PDB file of C-alpha atoms and ligand atoms in Angstrom:
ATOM      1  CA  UNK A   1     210.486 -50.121 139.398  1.00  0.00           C
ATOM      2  CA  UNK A   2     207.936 -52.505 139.338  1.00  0.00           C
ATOM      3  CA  UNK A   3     207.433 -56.118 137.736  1.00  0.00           C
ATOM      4  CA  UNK A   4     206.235 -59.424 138.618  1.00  0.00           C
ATOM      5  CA  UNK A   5     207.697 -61.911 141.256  1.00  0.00           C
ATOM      6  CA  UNK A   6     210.585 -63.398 139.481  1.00  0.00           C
ATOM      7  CA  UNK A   7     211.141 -60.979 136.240  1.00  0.00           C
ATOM      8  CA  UNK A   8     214.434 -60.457 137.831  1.00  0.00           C
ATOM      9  CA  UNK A   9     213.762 -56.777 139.629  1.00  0.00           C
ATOM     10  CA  UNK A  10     216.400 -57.432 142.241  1.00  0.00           C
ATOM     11  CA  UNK A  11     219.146 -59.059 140.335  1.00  0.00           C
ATOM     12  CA  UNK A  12     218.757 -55.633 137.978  1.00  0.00           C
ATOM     13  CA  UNK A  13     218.811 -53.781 141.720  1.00  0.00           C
ATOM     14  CA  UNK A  14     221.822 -55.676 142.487  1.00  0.00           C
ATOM     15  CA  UNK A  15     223.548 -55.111 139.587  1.00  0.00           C
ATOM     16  CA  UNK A  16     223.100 -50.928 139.753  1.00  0.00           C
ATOM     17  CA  UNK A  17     224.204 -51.224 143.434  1.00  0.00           C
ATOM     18  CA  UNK A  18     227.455 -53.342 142.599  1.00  0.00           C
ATOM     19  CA  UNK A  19     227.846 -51.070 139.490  1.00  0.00           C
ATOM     20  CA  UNK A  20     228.406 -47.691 142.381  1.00  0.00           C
ATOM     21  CA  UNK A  21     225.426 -45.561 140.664  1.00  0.00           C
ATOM     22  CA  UNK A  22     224.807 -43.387 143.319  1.00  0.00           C
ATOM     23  CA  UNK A  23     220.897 -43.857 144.094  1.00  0.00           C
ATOM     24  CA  UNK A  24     219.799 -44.782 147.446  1.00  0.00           C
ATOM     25  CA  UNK A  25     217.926 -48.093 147.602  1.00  0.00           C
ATOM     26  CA  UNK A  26     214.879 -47.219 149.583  1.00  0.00           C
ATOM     27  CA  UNK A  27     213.807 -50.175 152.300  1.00  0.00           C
ATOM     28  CA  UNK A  28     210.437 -51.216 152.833  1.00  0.00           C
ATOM     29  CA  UNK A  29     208.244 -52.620 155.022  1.00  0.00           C
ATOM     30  CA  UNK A  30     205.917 -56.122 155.041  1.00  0.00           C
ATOM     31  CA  UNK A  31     204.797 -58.727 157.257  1.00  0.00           C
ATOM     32  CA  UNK A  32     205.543 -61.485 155.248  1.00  0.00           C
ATOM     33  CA  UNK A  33     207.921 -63.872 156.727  1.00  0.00           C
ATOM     34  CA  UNK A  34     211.826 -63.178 156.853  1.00  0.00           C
ATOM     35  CA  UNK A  35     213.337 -65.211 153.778  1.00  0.00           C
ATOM     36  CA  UNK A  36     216.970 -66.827 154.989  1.00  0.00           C
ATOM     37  CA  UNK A  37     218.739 -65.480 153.027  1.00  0.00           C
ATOM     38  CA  UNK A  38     216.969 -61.868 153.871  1.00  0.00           C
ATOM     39  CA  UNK A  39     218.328 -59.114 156.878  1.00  0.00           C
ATOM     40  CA  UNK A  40     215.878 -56.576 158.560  1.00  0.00           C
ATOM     41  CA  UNK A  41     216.371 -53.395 157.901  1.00  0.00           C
ATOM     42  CA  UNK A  42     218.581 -54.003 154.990  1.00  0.00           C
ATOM     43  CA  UNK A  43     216.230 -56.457 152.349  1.00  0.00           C
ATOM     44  CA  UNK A  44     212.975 -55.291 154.252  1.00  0.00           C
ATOM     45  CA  UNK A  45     211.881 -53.682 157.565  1.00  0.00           C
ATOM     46  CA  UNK A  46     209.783 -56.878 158.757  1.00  0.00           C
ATOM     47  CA  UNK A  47     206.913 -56.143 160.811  1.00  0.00           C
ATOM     48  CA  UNK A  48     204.674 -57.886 162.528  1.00  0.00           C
ATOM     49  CA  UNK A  49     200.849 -57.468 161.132  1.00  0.00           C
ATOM     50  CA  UNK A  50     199.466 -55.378 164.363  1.00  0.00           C
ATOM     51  CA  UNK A  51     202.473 -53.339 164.190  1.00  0.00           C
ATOM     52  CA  UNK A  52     202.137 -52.491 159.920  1.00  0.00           C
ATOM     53  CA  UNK A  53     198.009 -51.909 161.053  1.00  0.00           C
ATOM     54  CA  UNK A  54     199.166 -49.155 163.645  1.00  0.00           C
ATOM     55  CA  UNK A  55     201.551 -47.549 161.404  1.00  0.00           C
ATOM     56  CA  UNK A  56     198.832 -47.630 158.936  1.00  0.00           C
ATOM     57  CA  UNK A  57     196.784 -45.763 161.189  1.00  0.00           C
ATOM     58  CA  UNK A  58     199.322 -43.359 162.084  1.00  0.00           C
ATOM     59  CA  UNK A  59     199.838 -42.159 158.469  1.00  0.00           C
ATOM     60  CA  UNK A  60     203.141 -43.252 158.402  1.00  0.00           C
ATOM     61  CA  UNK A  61     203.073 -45.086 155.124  1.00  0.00           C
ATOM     62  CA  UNK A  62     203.478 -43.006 151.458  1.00  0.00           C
ATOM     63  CA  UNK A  63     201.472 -46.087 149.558  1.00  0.00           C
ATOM     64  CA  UNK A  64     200.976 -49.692 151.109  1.00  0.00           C
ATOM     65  CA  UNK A  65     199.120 -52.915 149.181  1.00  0.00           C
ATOM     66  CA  UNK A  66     198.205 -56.514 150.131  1.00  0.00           C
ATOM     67  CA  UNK A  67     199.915 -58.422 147.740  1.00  0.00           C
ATOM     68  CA  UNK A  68     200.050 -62.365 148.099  1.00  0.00           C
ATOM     69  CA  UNK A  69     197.947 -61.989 151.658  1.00  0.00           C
ATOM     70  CA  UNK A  70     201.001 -60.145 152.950  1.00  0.00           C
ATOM     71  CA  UNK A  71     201.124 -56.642 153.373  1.00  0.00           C
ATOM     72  CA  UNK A  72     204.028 -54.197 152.248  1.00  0.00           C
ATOM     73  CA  UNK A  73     204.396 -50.513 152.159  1.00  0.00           C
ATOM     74  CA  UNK A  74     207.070 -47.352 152.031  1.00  0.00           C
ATOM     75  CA  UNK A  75     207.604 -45.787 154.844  1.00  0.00           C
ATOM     76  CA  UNK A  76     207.539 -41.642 154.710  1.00  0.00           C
ATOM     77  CA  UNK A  77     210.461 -41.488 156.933  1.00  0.00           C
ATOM     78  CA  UNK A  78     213.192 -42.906 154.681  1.00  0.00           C
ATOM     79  CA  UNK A  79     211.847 -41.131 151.519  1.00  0.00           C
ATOM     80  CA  UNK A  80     211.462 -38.086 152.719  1.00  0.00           C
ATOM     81  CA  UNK A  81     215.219 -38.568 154.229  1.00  0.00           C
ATOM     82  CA  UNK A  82     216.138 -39.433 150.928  1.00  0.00           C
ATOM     83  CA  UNK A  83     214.357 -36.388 149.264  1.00  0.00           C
ATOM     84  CA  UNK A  84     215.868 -33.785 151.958  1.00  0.00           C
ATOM     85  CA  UNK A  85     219.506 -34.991 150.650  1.00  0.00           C
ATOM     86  CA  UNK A  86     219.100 -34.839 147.571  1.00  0.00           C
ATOM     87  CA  UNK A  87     219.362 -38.261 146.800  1.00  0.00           C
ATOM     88  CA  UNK A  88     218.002 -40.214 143.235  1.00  0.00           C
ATOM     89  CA  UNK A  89     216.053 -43.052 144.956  1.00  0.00           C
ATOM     90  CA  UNK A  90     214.949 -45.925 143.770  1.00  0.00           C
ATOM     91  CA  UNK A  91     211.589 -47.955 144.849  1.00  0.00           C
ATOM     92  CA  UNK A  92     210.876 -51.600 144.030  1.00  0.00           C
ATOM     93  CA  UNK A  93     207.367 -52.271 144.561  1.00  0.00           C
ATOM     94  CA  UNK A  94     204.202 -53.556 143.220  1.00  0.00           C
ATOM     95  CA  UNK A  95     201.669 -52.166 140.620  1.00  0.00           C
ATOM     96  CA  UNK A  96     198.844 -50.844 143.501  1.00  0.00           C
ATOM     97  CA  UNK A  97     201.083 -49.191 145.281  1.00  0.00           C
ATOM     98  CA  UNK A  98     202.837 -47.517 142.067  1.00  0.00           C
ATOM     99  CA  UNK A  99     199.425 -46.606 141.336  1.00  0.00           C
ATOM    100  CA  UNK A 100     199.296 -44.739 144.662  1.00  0.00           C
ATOM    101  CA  UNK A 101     202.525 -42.628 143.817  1.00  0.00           C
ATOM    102  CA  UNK A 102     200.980 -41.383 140.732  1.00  0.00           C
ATOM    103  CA  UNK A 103     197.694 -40.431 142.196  1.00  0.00           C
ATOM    104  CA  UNK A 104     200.211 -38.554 144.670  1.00  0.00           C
ATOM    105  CA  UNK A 105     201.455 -36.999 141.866  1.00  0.00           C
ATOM    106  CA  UNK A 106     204.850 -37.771 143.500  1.00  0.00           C
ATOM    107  CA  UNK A 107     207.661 -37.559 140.398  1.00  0.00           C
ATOM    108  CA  UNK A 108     209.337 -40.264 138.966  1.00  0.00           C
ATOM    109  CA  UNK A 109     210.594 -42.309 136.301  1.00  0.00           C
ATOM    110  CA  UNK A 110     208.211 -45.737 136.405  1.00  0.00           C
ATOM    111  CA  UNK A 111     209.463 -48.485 135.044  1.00  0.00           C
ATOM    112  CA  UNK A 112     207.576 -51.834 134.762  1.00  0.00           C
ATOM    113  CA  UNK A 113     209.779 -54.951 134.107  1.00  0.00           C
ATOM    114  CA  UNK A 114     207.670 -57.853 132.385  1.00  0.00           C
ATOM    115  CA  UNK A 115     208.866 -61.466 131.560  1.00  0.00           C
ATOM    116  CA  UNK A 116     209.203 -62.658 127.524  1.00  0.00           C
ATOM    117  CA  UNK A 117     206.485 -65.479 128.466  1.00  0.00           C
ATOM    118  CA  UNK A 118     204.260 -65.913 131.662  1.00  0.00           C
ATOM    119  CA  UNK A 119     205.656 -69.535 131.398  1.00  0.00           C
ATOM    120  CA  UNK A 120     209.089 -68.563 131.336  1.00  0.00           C
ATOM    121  CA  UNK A 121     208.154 -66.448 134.809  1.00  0.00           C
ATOM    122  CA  UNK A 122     206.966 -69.659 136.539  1.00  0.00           C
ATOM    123  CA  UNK A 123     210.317 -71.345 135.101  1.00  0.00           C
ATOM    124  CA  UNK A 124     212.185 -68.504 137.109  1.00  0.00           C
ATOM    125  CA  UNK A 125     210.488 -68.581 140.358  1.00  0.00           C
ATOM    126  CA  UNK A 126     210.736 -72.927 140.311  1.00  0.00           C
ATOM    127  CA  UNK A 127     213.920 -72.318 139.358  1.00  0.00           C
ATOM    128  CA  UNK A 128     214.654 -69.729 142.369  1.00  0.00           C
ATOM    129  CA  UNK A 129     213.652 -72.366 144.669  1.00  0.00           C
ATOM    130  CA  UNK A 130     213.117 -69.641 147.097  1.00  0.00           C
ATOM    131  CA  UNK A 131     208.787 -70.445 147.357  1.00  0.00           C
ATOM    132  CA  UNK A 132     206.640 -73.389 147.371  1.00  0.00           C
ATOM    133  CA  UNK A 133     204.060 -74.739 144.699  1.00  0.00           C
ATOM    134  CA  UNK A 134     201.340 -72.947 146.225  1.00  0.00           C
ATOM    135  CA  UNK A 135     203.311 -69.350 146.188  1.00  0.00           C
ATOM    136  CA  UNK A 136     204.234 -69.720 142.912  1.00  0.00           C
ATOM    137  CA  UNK A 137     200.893 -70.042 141.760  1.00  0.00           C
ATOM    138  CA  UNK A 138     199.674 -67.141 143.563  1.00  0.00           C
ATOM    139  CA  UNK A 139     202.589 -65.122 142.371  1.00  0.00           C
ATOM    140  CA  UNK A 140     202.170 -66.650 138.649  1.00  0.00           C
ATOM    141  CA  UNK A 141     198.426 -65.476 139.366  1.00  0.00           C
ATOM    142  CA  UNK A 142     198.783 -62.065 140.500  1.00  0.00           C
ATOM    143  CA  UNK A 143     201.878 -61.870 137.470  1.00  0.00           C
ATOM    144  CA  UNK A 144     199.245 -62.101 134.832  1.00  0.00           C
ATOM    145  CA  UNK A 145     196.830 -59.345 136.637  1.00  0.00           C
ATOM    146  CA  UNK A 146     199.820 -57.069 137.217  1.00  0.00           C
ATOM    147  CA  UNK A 147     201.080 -57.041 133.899  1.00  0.00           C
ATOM    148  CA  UNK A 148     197.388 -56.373 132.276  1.00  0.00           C
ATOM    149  CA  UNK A 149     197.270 -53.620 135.098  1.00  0.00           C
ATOM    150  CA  UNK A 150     200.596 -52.073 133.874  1.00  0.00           C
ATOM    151  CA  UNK A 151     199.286 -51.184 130.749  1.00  0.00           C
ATOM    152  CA  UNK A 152     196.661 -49.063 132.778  1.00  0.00           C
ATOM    153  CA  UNK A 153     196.734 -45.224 132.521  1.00  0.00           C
ATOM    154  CA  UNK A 154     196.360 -43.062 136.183  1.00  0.00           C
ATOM    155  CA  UNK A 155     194.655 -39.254 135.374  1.00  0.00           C
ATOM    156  CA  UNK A 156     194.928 -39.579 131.692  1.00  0.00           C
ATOM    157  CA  UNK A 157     198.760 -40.821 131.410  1.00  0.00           C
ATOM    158  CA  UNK A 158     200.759 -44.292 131.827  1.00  0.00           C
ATOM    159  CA  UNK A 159     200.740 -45.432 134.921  1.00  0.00           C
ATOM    160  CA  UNK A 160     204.850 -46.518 133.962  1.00  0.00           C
ATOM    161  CA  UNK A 161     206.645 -44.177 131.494  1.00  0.00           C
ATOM    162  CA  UNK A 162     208.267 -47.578 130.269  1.00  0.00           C
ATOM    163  CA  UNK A 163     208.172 -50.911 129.893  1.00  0.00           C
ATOM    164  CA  UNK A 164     211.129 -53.154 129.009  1.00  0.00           C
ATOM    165  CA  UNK A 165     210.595 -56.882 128.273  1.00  0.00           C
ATOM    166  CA  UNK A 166     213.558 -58.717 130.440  1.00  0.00           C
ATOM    167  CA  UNK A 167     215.060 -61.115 127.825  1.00  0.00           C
ATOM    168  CA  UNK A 168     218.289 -60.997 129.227  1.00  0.00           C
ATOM    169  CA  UNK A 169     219.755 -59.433 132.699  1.00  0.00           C
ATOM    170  CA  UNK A 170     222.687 -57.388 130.599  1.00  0.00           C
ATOM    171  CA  UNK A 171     220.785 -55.993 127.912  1.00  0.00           C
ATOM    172  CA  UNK A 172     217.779 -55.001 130.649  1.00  0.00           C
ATOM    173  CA  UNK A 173     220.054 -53.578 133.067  1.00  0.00           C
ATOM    174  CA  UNK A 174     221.665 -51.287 130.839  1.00  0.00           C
ATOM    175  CA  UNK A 175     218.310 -50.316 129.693  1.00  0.00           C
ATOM    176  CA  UNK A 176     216.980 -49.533 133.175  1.00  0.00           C
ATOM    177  CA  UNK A 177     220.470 -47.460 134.089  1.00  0.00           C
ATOM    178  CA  UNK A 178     220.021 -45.296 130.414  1.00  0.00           C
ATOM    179  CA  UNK A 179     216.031 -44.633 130.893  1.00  0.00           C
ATOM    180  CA  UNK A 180     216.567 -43.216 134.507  1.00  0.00           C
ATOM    181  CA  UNK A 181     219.540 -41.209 133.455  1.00  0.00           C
ATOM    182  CA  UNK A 182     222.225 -42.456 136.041  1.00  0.00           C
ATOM    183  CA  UNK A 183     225.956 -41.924 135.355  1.00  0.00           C
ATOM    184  CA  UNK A 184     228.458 -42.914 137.707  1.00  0.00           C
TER     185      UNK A 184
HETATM  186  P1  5GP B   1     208.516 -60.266 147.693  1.00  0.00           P
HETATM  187  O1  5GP B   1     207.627 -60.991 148.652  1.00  0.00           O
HETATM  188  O2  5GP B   1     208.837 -61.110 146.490  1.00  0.00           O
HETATM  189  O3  5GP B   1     209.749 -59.694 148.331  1.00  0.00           O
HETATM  190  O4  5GP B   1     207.706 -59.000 147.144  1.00  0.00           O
HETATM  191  C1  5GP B   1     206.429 -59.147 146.606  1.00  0.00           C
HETATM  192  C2  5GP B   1     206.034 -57.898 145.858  1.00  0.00           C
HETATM  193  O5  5GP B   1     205.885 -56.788 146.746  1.00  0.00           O
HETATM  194  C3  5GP B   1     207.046 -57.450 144.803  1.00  0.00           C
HETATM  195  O6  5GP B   1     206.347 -57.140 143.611  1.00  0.00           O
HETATM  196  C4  5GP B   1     207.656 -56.203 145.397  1.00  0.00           C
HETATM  197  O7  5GP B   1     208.067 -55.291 144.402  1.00  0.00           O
HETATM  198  C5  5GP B   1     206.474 -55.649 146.174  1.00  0.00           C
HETATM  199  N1  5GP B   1     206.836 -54.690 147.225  1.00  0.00           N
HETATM  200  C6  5GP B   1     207.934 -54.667 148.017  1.00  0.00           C
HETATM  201  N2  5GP B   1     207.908 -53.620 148.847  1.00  0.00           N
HETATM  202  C7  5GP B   1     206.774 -52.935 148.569  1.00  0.00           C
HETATM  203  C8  5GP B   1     206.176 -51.731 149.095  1.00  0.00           C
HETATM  204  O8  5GP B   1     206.701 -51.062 149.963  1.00  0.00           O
HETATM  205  N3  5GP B   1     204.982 -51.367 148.557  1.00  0.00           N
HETATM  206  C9  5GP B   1     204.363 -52.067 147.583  1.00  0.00           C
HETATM  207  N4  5GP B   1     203.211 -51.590 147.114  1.00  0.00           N
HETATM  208  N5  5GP B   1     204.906 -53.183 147.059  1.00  0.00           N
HETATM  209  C10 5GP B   1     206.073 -53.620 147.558  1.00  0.00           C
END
């Protein structure tokens, strides 16, 4: 799943969780700073810059991207853990990395959420009051690239199989649950 800062990707996330579909949430890595409100390990695996670069080097990341100066990436570890059991996983990360996967050929239902107006996005994130002025205009920034980019196709096909406008949470995340086929 994939969709600008502030489309509402982890209040959909939230709502499958408290709703008991049985996917496992995969955790991620990045070295951008530890939000309050955030636990490592649980909302992220926060690393420090030098130690994402060594991992890098090691080959221990599936797909990794800058995004905002910062980087973030999946870990093999956890997915292939996932994989091994069996487990419908689900990824929440940005459209270079996503772009990654499907070079990987790595299967998958890719969804990209997108906002009914760039200008209601930047309402969202002020409204979040989670970054400052300055993030929110890189993250307003990078929205509008990302959602030209989503429209992209990877080898001939979509880079996302769909894309569902997020006019309200409900409607979306009943969407999101039908397209990737989850029943409880
Ligand atoms: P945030 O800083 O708001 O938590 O995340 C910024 C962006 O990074 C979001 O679009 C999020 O989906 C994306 N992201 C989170 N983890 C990963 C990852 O492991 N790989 C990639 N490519 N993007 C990620």
């Amino acid at each position: 799943i994939s969709g600008p800062s502030g489309v509402g990707k982890d209040s959909v996330l939230q709502a499958l969780k408290l709703a008991d579909y049985p996917f496992y949430f995969v955790v991620t890595a990045t070295t951008r700073p530890r939000r309050p409100a955030e636990r490592d390990g649980v909302d992220y695996h926060f690393l420090s810059r030098p130690e994402f670069e060594r991992r890098i080097q090691a080959g221990e990341f599936l797909e990794w991207a800058s995004y905002n100066e910062r980087f973030y990436g999946t870990l093999r570890a956890p997915m292939t853990a996932a994989i091994a059991a069996g487990r419908v996983f689900l990824l929440e990360i940005e459209v270079k990395g996503t772009r990654q996967l499907r070079e990987q050929g790595i299967p998958g239902i890719y969804l990209f959420i997108a906002p009914p107006s760039v200008d209601e996005l930047r309402l969202r994130l002020e409204r979040r009051g989670t970054n400052s002025k300055a993030d929110i205009d890189a993250r307003v920034r990078i929205a509008v690239e990302e959602i030209a980019a989503a429209q992209e196709r990877v080898g001939g096909k979509p880079l996302y199989d769909h894309t569902i406008q997020n006019q309200d949470l409900p409607t979306t995340i009943a969407r999101v649950a039908e397209l990737i086929g989850l029943r409880r």
